[in-house]
Every structure is written in structure tokens, then in C-alpha cells.
CSV table of C-alpha atoms in Angstrom, one decimal:
chain,number,residue,atom,x,y,z
A,1,ARG,CA,34.1,1.9,148.1
A,2,ARG,CA,30.7,0.7,149.2
A,3,LYS,CA,31.5,1.0,152.9
A,4,LYS,CA,32.8,4.6,152.3
A,5,GLN,CA,29.7,5.6,150.5
A,6,LEU,CA,27.3,4.1,153.1
A,7,ASP,CA,28.5,6.9,155.4
A,8,LYS,CA,27.1,9.5,153.1
A,9,THR,CA,23.5,10.8,152.7
A,10,VAL,CA,21.8,13.0,150.2
A,11,ASP,CA,22.7,16.7,150.9
A,12,ILE,CA,20.2,19.5,151.0
A,13,ASN,CA,21.6,22.8,149.8
A,14,ILE,CA,19.4,25.9,149.6
A,15,HIS,CA,20.4,28.7,147.2
A,16,LYS,CA,18.6,32.0,147.3
A,17,ALA,CA,18.2,34.1,144.2
A,18,GLU,CA,16.3,37.3,143.3
A,19,LEU,CA,15.2,38.0,139.8
A,20,GLU,CA,14.0,41.3,138.5
A,21,GLU,CA,12.5,42.0,135.1
A,22,LYS,CA,10.5,45.1,134.0
A,23,MET,CA,10.3,46.4,137.6
A,24,PHE,CA,8.9,43.1,138.8
A,25,SER,CA,11.1,41.1,141.3
A,26,VAL,CA,10.8,37.5,142.2
A,27,LYS,CA,12.6,35.8,145.2
A,28,LEU,CA,13.4,32.2,144.5
A,29,ASN,CA,14.8,29.5,146.8
A,30,VAL,CA,16.5,26.7,144.8
A,31,VAL,CA,17.0,23.6,146.8
A,32,ASP,CA,19.7,21.3,145.4
A,33,THR,CA,20.1,17.6,146.4
A,34,PRO,CA,23.6,16.5,145.4
A,35,GLY,CA,24.3,12.8,145.9
A,36,PHE,CA,20.9,11.6,144.9
A,37,GLY,CA,21.2,8.3,143.1
A,38,ASP,CA,25.0,8.4,143.1
A,39,PHE,CA,25.7,5.8,145.8
A,40,VAL,CA,26.3,2.0,145.5
A,41,ASP,CA,23.3,1.4,147.8
A,42,ASN,CA,20.5,3.7,146.8
A,43,ASN,CA,17.7,2.2,148.9
A,44,ASP,CA,15.5,4.9,150.4
A,45,CYS,CA,17.9,7.6,149.1
A,46,TRP,CA,14.8,9.8,148.4
A,47,LEU,CA,13.8,9.9,152.1
A,48,PRO,CA,15.9,13.0,152.9
A,49,VAL,CA,14.1,14.8,150.0
A,50,VAL,CA,10.7,13.7,151.3
A,51,ASP,CA,11.6,14.6,154.9
A,52,PHE,CA,12.7,18.1,153.7
A,53,ILE,CA,9.5,18.7,151.9
A,54,GLU,CA,7.4,17.6,154.8
A,55,ASN,CA,9.5,19.6,157.3
A,56,GLN,CA,8.7,22.8,155.3
A,57,TYR,CA,5.0,21.9,155.5
A,58,GLU,CA,5.4,21.3,159.2
A,59,GLN,CA,7.1,24.7,159.8
A,60,TYR,CA,4.4,26.5,157.9
A,61,LEU,CA,1.7,24.6,159.9
A,62,ARG,CA,3.3,25.6,163.2
A,63,GLN,CA,3.4,29.2,162.1
A,64,GLU,CA,-0.3,29.1,161.2
A,65,GLN,CA,-1.2,27.8,164.7
A,66,GLN,CA,0.4,30.8,166.4
A,67,PRO,CA,-1.9,33.6,167.8
A,68,VAL,CA,-0.1,36.2,165.7
A,69,ARG,CA,0.5,35.1,162.1
A,70,LYS,CA,2.1,38.2,160.7
A,71,GLY,CA,5.4,37.8,159.0
A,72,VAL,CA,4.9,34.1,158.2
A,73,VAL,CA,7.9,32.7,156.3
A,74,ASP,CA,6.9,30.4,153.5
A,75,MET,CA,9.6,27.9,152.6
A,76,ARG,CA,7.3,25.3,151.2
A,77,VAL,CA,8.5,23.6,148.0
A,78,HIS,CA,6.2,24.6,145.1
A,79,ALA,CA,7.9,22.5,142.4
A,80,CYS,CA,10.4,19.6,142.2
A,81,LEU,CA,12.4,19.2,139.1
A,82,TYR,CA,13.3,15.5,138.8
A,83,PHE,CA,16.2,15.0,136.4
A,84,ILE,CA,16.2,11.8,134.4
A,85,ARG,CA,19.4,10.4,132.9
A,86,PRO,CA,19.2,10.1,129.1
A,87,ASN,CA,19.9,6.4,128.9
A,88,GLY,CA,17.6,6.1,125.9
A,89,HIS,CA,15.6,3.2,127.4
A,90,THR,CA,13.1,4.1,130.1
A,91,LEU,CA,12.8,5.0,133.8
A,92,LYS,CA,14.9,3.0,136.3
A,93,PRO,CA,13.3,1.3,139.3
A,94,LEU,CA,14.9,3.9,141.5
A,95,ASP,CA,13.3,6.7,139.4
A,96,VAL,CA,9.8,5.0,139.7
A,97,ARG,CA,10.0,4.6,143.5
A,98,ALA,CA,11.4,8.1,144.1
A,99,MET,CA,9.0,9.8,141.7
A,100,LYS,CA,6.0,8.1,143.4
A,101,ALA,CA,7.1,9.2,146.8
A,102,ILE,CA,8.0,12.8,145.8
A,103,GLY,CA,5.0,13.3,143.4
A,104,ALA,CA,2.6,12.5,146.2
A,105,ARG,CA,3.9,15.5,148.2
A,106,VAL,CA,4.9,18.2,145.7
A,107,ASN,CA,4.4,19.4,142.2
A,108,LEU,CA,6.7,17.0,140.3
A,109,ILE,CA,8.1,18.0,136.9
A,110,PRO,CA,10.1,15.4,135.1
A,111,ILE,CA,13.1,16.6,133.1
A,112,ILE,CA,15.5,14.8,130.8
A,113,ALA,CA,18.9,16.0,131.5
A,114,LYS,CA,21.7,16.4,128.9
A,115,ALA,CA,19.2,16.0,126.0
A,116,ASP,CA,21.9,16.9,123.5
A,117,THR,CA,23.3,13.4,124.0
A,118,LEU,CA,20.3,11.9,122.1
A,119,SER,CA,19.3,12.3,118.5
A,120,PRO,CA,16.0,14.0,117.8
A,121,ALA,CA,14.4,10.6,116.9
A,122,ALA,CA,15.8,8.9,120.0
A,123,LEU,CA,14.7,11.8,122.2
A,124,ARG,CA,11.1,11.6,121.0
A,125,GLN,CA,11.0,7.8,121.6
A,126,PHE,CA,12.6,8.2,125.0
A,127,LYS,CA,10.0,10.8,126.0
A,128,LYS,CA,7.2,8.5,125.0
A,129,ARG,CA,8.6,5.6,127.0
A,130,VAL,CA,9.0,7.8,130.0
A,131,MET,CA,5.4,9.0,129.8
A,132,ASP,CA,4.2,5.5,129.3
A,133,VAL,CA,5.9,4.3,132.5
A,134,ILE,CA,4.5,7.4,134.4
A,135,ASP,CA,1.0,6.5,133.3
A,136,ALA,CA,1.4,2.8,133.9
A,137,GLN,CA,2.9,3.3,137.4
A,138,SER,CA,0.3,6.0,138.3
A,139,ILE,CA,3.1,8.5,139.1
A,140,ARG,CA,1.6,11.9,139.9
A,141,ILE,CA,3.2,14.7,138.0
A,142,TYR,CA,2.2,18.4,137.7
A,143,GLN,CA,-0.4,19.0,135.0
A,144,PRO,CA,-0.8,22.7,134.2
A,145,PRO,CA,-4.3,23.9,133.3
A,146,VAL,CA,-5.0,24.0,129.6
A,147,ASP,CA,-8.2,26.0,129.2
A,148,SER,CA,-7.9,29.8,129.2
A,149,GLU,CA,-9.9,32.7,128.0
A,150,ASP,CA,-7.2,33.6,125.6
A,151,GLU,CA,-6.8,31.1,122.7
A,152,HIS,CA,-3.1,32.0,122.4
A,153,SER,CA,-2.6,31.0,126.1
A,154,SER,CA,-4.5,27.8,125.7
A,155,GLN,CA,-2.4,26.8,122.7
A,156,ARG,CA,0.8,27.6,124.6
A,157,ASN,CA,-0.4,25.5,127.6
A,158,ARG,CA,-1.1,22.6,125.2
A,159,GLU,CA,2.4,22.9,123.8
A,160,ILE,CA,3.9,22.9,127.3
A,161,ILE,CA,2.0,19.8,128.3
A,162,SER,CA,2.9,18.0,125.1
A,163,ALA,CA,6.6,18.7,125.8
A,164,MET,CA,6.7,16.8,129.0
A,165,PRO,CA,9.1,15.4,130.1
A,166,PHE,CA,11.1,18.5,129.3
A,167,ALA,CA,14.3,17.9,127.4
A,168,ILE,CA,17.0,20.3,128.7
A,169,ILE,CA,20.4,21.3,127.5
A,170,GLY,CA,22.5,23.1,130.2
A,171,SER,CA,25.1,25.7,129.4
A,172,ASP,CA,26.0,29.2,130.8
A,173,ARG,CA,28.6,30.0,128.1
A,174,GLU,CA,28.0,31.9,124.9
A,175,VAL,CA,29.2,30.3,121.6
A,176,LYS,CA,29.1,31.6,118.1
A,177,THR,CA,26.9,30.0,115.5
A,178,GLU,CA,27.6,29.5,111.8
A,179,ASP,CA,25.4,32.6,111.0
A,180,GLY,CA,27.4,34.8,113.4
A,181,ARG,CA,24.9,34.8,116.3
A,182,HIS,CA,26.2,34.6,119.9
A,183,VAL,CA,24.0,32.3,121.9
A,184,LYS,CA,24.1,30.2,125.1
A,185,GLY,CA,24.8,26.6,124.1
A,186,ARG,CA,27.3,23.9,123.5
A,187,LEU,CA,29.7,23.8,120.6
A,188,TYR,CA,30.2,20.5,118.8
A,189,PRO,CA,32.0,19.5,115.6
A,190,TRP,CA,28.7,19.2,113.8
A,191,GLY,CA,27.3,22.5,115.0
A,192,VAL,CA,25.8,24.3,118.1
A,193,ALA,CA,23.2,23.0,120.5
A,194,GLU,CA,21.3,26.1,121.6
A,195,VAL,CA,19.8,26.4,125.0
A,196,GLU,CA,17.1,28.9,124.1
A,197,ASN,CA,16.1,27.3,120.8
A,198,ASP,CA,12.8,25.3,120.8
A,199,GLN,CA,14.1,23.2,118.0
A,200,HIS,CA,16.9,22.0,120.2
A,201,CYS,CA,15.5,21.7,123.7
A,202,ASP,CA,12.6,22.7,125.9
A,203,PHE,CA,14.4,25.1,128.1
A,204,LYS,CA,12.1,28.1,127.2
A,205,LYS,CA,9.0,26.1,127.9
A,206,LEU,CA,10.3,25.0,131.3
A,207,ARG,CA,11.3,28.6,132.1
A,208,SER,CA,7.9,29.9,131.1
A,209,LEU,CA,6.2,27.2,133.2
A,210,LEU,CA,8.2,28.0,136.3
A,211,ILE,CA,8.5,31.7,136.5
A,212,ARG,CA,6.2,33.2,133.9
A,213,THR,CA,2.9,31.6,133.0
A,214,HIS,CA,2.2,29.0,135.7
A,215,MET,CA,4.0,30.3,138.8
A,216,LEU,CA,0.8,31.2,140.5
A,217,ASP,CA,-0.8,27.9,139.7
A,218,LEU,CA,2.2,26.1,141.2
A,219,ILE,CA,1.8,28.0,144.4
A,220,SER,CA,-2.0,27.5,144.4
A,221,THR,CA,-1.7,23.7,143.8
A,222,THR,CA,0.8,23.5,146.6
A,223,GLU,CA,-1.6,25.3,149.0
A,224,GLU,CA,-4.8,23.7,148.0
A,225,VAL,CA,-3.7,20.1,147.2
A,226,HIS,CA,-0.4,19.0,148.7
A,227,TYR,CA,-0.2,21.2,151.8
A,228,ASP,CA,-3.9,20.8,152.5
A,229,LYS,CA,-3.5,17.0,152.3
A,230,TYR,CA,-0.5,17.1,154.8
A,231,ARG,CA,-2.4,19.5,157.1
A,232,THR,CA,-5.5,17.3,157.1
A,233,THR,CA,-3.5,14.2,157.8
A,234,GLN,CA,-1.6,15.8,160.7
A,235,MET,CA,-4.8,17.2,162.3
A,236,LYS,CA,-6.4,13.8,162.3
A,237,THR,CA,-3.4,12.1,164.0
A,238,ARG,CA,-2.4,14.6,166.7
A,239,LYS,CA,-3.7,17.3,169.0
A,240,PHE,CA,-3.7,21.0,168.2
A,241,GLY,CA,-0.3,22.5,168.9
A,242,GLU,CA,1.3,19.1,169.5
A,243,PRO,CA,4.7,18.7,167.8
A,244,LYS,CA,5.1,16.2,165.0
A,245,LEU,CA,6.6,12.9,166.0
A,246,LYS,CA,10.0,12.3,164.6
A,247,LYS,CA,10.5,9.3,162.3
A,248,ASN,CA,13.3,6.9,163.1
A,249,ASP,CA,12.9,4.7,160.0
A,250,ASN,CA,15.9,6.0,158.1
A,251,LYS,CA,17.7,3.0,156.9
A,252,LYS,CA,21.2,4.5,157.3
A,253,PHE,CA,20.5,5.5,160.9
A,254,ARG,CA,18.8,2.2,161.6
A,255,ASP,CA,21.8,0.3,160.4
A,256,GLU,CA,24.2,2.5,162.4
A,257,GLU,CA,22.0,2.0,165.5
A,258,GLU,CA,22.2,-1.8,165.1
A,259,ALA,CA,25.9,-1.7,164.5
A,260,LEU,CA,26.4,0.5,167.6
A,261,ARG,CA,24.2,-1.8,169.6
A,262,ALA,CA,26.2,-4.9,168.6
A,263,ARG,CA,29.4,-3.1,169.4
A,264,PHE,CA,28.1,-2.1,172.8
A,265,THR,CA,26.9,-5.7,173.6
A,266,GLU,CA,30.3,-7.0,172.6
A,267,LYS,CA,32.1,-4.5,174.8
A,268,VAL,CA,29.8,-5.3,177.7
A,269,LYS,CA,30.7,-9.0,177.4
A,270,LEU,CA,34.4,-8.2,177.3
A,271,GLU,CA,34.1,-6.0,180.3
A,272,GLU,CA,32.1,-8.7,182.2
A,273,ASN,CA,34.8,-11.3,181.4
A,274,ARG,CA,37.5,-8.9,182.5
A,275,PHE,CA,35.6,-8.1,185.7
A,276,ARG,CA,35.2,-11.8,186.5
A,277,GLN,CA,38.9,-12.4,186.0
A,278,TRP,CA,39.7,-9.5,188.1
A,279,GLU,CA,37.3,-10.7,190.8
A,280,GLN,CA,38.9,-14.1,190.8
A,281,ARG,CA,42.3,-12.6,191.2
A,282,LEU,CA,41.0,-10.4,193.9
A,283,ILE,CA,39.6,-13.4,195.8
A,284,ALA,CA,42.8,-15.3,195.4
A,285,GLU,CA,44.8,-12.4,196.7
A,286,ARG,CA,42.4,-12.0,199.6
A,287,ASP,CA,42.8,-15.7,200.5
A,288,ARG,CA,46.6,-15.4,200.3
A,289,LEU,CA,46.6,-12.3,202.6
A,290,ASN,CA,44.3,-14.0,205.1
A,291,LYS,CA,46.6,-17.0,205.1
A,292,ASP,CA,49.6,-14.8,205.7
A,293,LEU,CA,47.8,-12.8,208.4
A,294,GLU,CA,46.8,-16.1,210.1
A,295,GLN,CA,50.5,-17.2,210.0
A,296,GLU,CA,51.6,-13.9,211.4
A,297,HIS,CA,48.9,-14.1,214.1
A,298,ASN,CA,50.1,-17.6,215.1
A,299,LEU,CA,53.7,-16.3,215.1
A,300,VAL,CA,52.7,-13.5,217.4
A,301,LYS,CA,51.0,-15.9,219.8
A,302,GLN,CA,54.0,-18.1,219.7
A,303,LEU,CA,56.3,-15.2,220.5
A,304,GLU,CA,54.1,-14.1,223.4
A,305,SER,CA,54.1,-17.6,224.8
A,306,GLU,CA,57.9,-17.6,224.6
A,307,ILE,CA,58.2,-14.2,226.3
A,308,GLU,CA,55.8,-15.3,229.0
A,309,ALA,CA,57.9,-18.5,229.6
A,310,ILE,CA,61.1,-16.5,229.8
A,311,SER,CA,59.6,-14.0,232.2
A,312,ASN,CA,58.4,-16.8,234.5
A,313,SER,CA,61.8,-18.5,234.4
A,314,GLY,CA,63.8,-15.3,235.3
A,315,SER,CA,62.2,-14.7,238.8
A,316,PRO,CA,60.4,-16.9,241.4
A,317,ASN,CA,57.8,-14.2,241.9
A,318,GLY,CA,57.6,-13.3,238.2
A,319,LYS,CA,59.5,-10.0,238.8
A,320,PHE,CA,62.8,-8.6,237.6
A,321,PHE,CA,65.3,-6.7,239.9
A,322,ARG,CA,68.0,-4.3,238.8
A,323,LYS,CA,71.3,-4.0,240.8
């Protein structure tokens, strides 16, 4: 099982969606990473995610360096939703390392998945433990601005910040509640867990953060903080217009390269041994043929001597006469 999974990597799937509400359309690119954290060996499993984020920055940087910059395609990642398993304890070491690497490059938003598997008290305690680890490990997460000219907006922003990490319940099916309402949620023997109910989960807060109240701030933070940091680093380490050097430090590729190199060395040794054996057989065959040729040459000389002797004994003058 471990050997089978070592051949896999984290997939990068891009889904395009277009939302329209009140004559206002928004084009969204949702990047899914199936396979993250699902393998036996999860060392450096976040590298494909980090490489994808930096590759989008690189493509945007190359477009900025062109003489004509009309029609620039912006595929930069403006927010990363990091789903945390509801184990009820705290962040795993994999989560800490991955969130540190990703949070330094993009707006990281921590999310507790399948929040309906925890009781309200356990969920509150789990949220506190997660935030304590984030603060202790200096993990950089997205912090939306709080102050606003409108007091209602400021209060809403404070509620959004206090809800982090967002507890989410996922469902696309409509179920019927005890009071006869049809809502999206999950039906249990004890009742219904509603997706769009602030008493049950933080889905509405997350939706508001992403595509309603803080979308512009997410884009601005990406432009002014994360992308600017990447751009400054690249400008200091390479010449203008020079392509980015490709990294070859992927553990999976490095292990495969070492295995191929070992196989190649072993095959070379086998071929060398086979060549030496073939060369020895060839030398032995050459010696045998030379010996046979020498014997044939001696036999020819002997026959010539006999022919000459017979010729000399058949005529006094060494000539033959026909009657």
C-alpha cells in the first residue's frame, strides 16, 4: 500500500464558475487539491500547492514584463481555504508545517470541516485550541480589516474575525425541518444541521468574507503583500526578463531519480560483465581459429612439398609428356 501511494502526488484541479446576482457577475476559479494529506508518507505533500501558487505569480510577473500589457490574465490565488479535520484535539504537525508554508505566500483562511461531528461545546474548545497553536507557531492567516466608517460593518467584521477558524457544514441537498421549512443541510435522528444557520455553522460568514464584504481586500492583500514580496525576491535574485530557475528539490522526484540512477548503475555493471565474458569468448575463438589456420597452412605447405616431389620424380627434366 505504501509503495503504491508513493507513486501519487497531490493533484491540482481548476474549476471555473461564474456567479451572477443583481446584475453583478463574478468569475471565480476554484482550485481543488485532492490527495493532500491522504498518503502514508505525507512529507512535503504541500510542495505542489506552494509551487502552483508561485507559478501563478511567475506567470503574472512575466506578463507584466511584456511591452504590451493589455489583456493580462490574472490567475493568482487570492485565498486558500485550509480544511482542518475535526479531531477534537488540535492541529497535527502536518497542518502546522503546511499552513506555515502556504500562509507565507497567500491569504490563508483556516476552516474546520464537518463541524456537525462535534458538539457545540467541543467545537468552541477545538476552535480555541486551533487558534492557540496558530498564535504559538506564528502561522500567518488572513486578518480582515475591522475598522470601517459604518458601525454595522465594523461589528460584522468583528464577528467574522471572532468566528475563525470557520466551522463549516457541507450539503447541497434540501431537507425539511420540524417547523416545515426546506433548507440545505443534513438530516439526523436528533434534528437538522442547517448550512445557512449561524447557530449551526459559519458558512454564511465565510461566504460573506469571500465574495461579498472582503473580496476586494483579498485581492488587494494579494497584490500589495504576497505578490509584491514574491516580485521583490525574484527581482533581487535574477536579471530582468530572465526565466525562473526550476526547483528540483521535490522529494518524490529526488527519490525516483536516485532509484533510476541505482538501476542504471546496476545495469551498466551487468553489461560490463557480459561484455567481458563475450570478449573472453571472442579471444578464445580467435586463438582457436588462428590455430586451425596455422594447421591448414602447414598442411598446404606439406601438400605443396609432396606435389613438388612427385613432379620431380616423374621426369628427369622436370617435364611431363603426353603420348
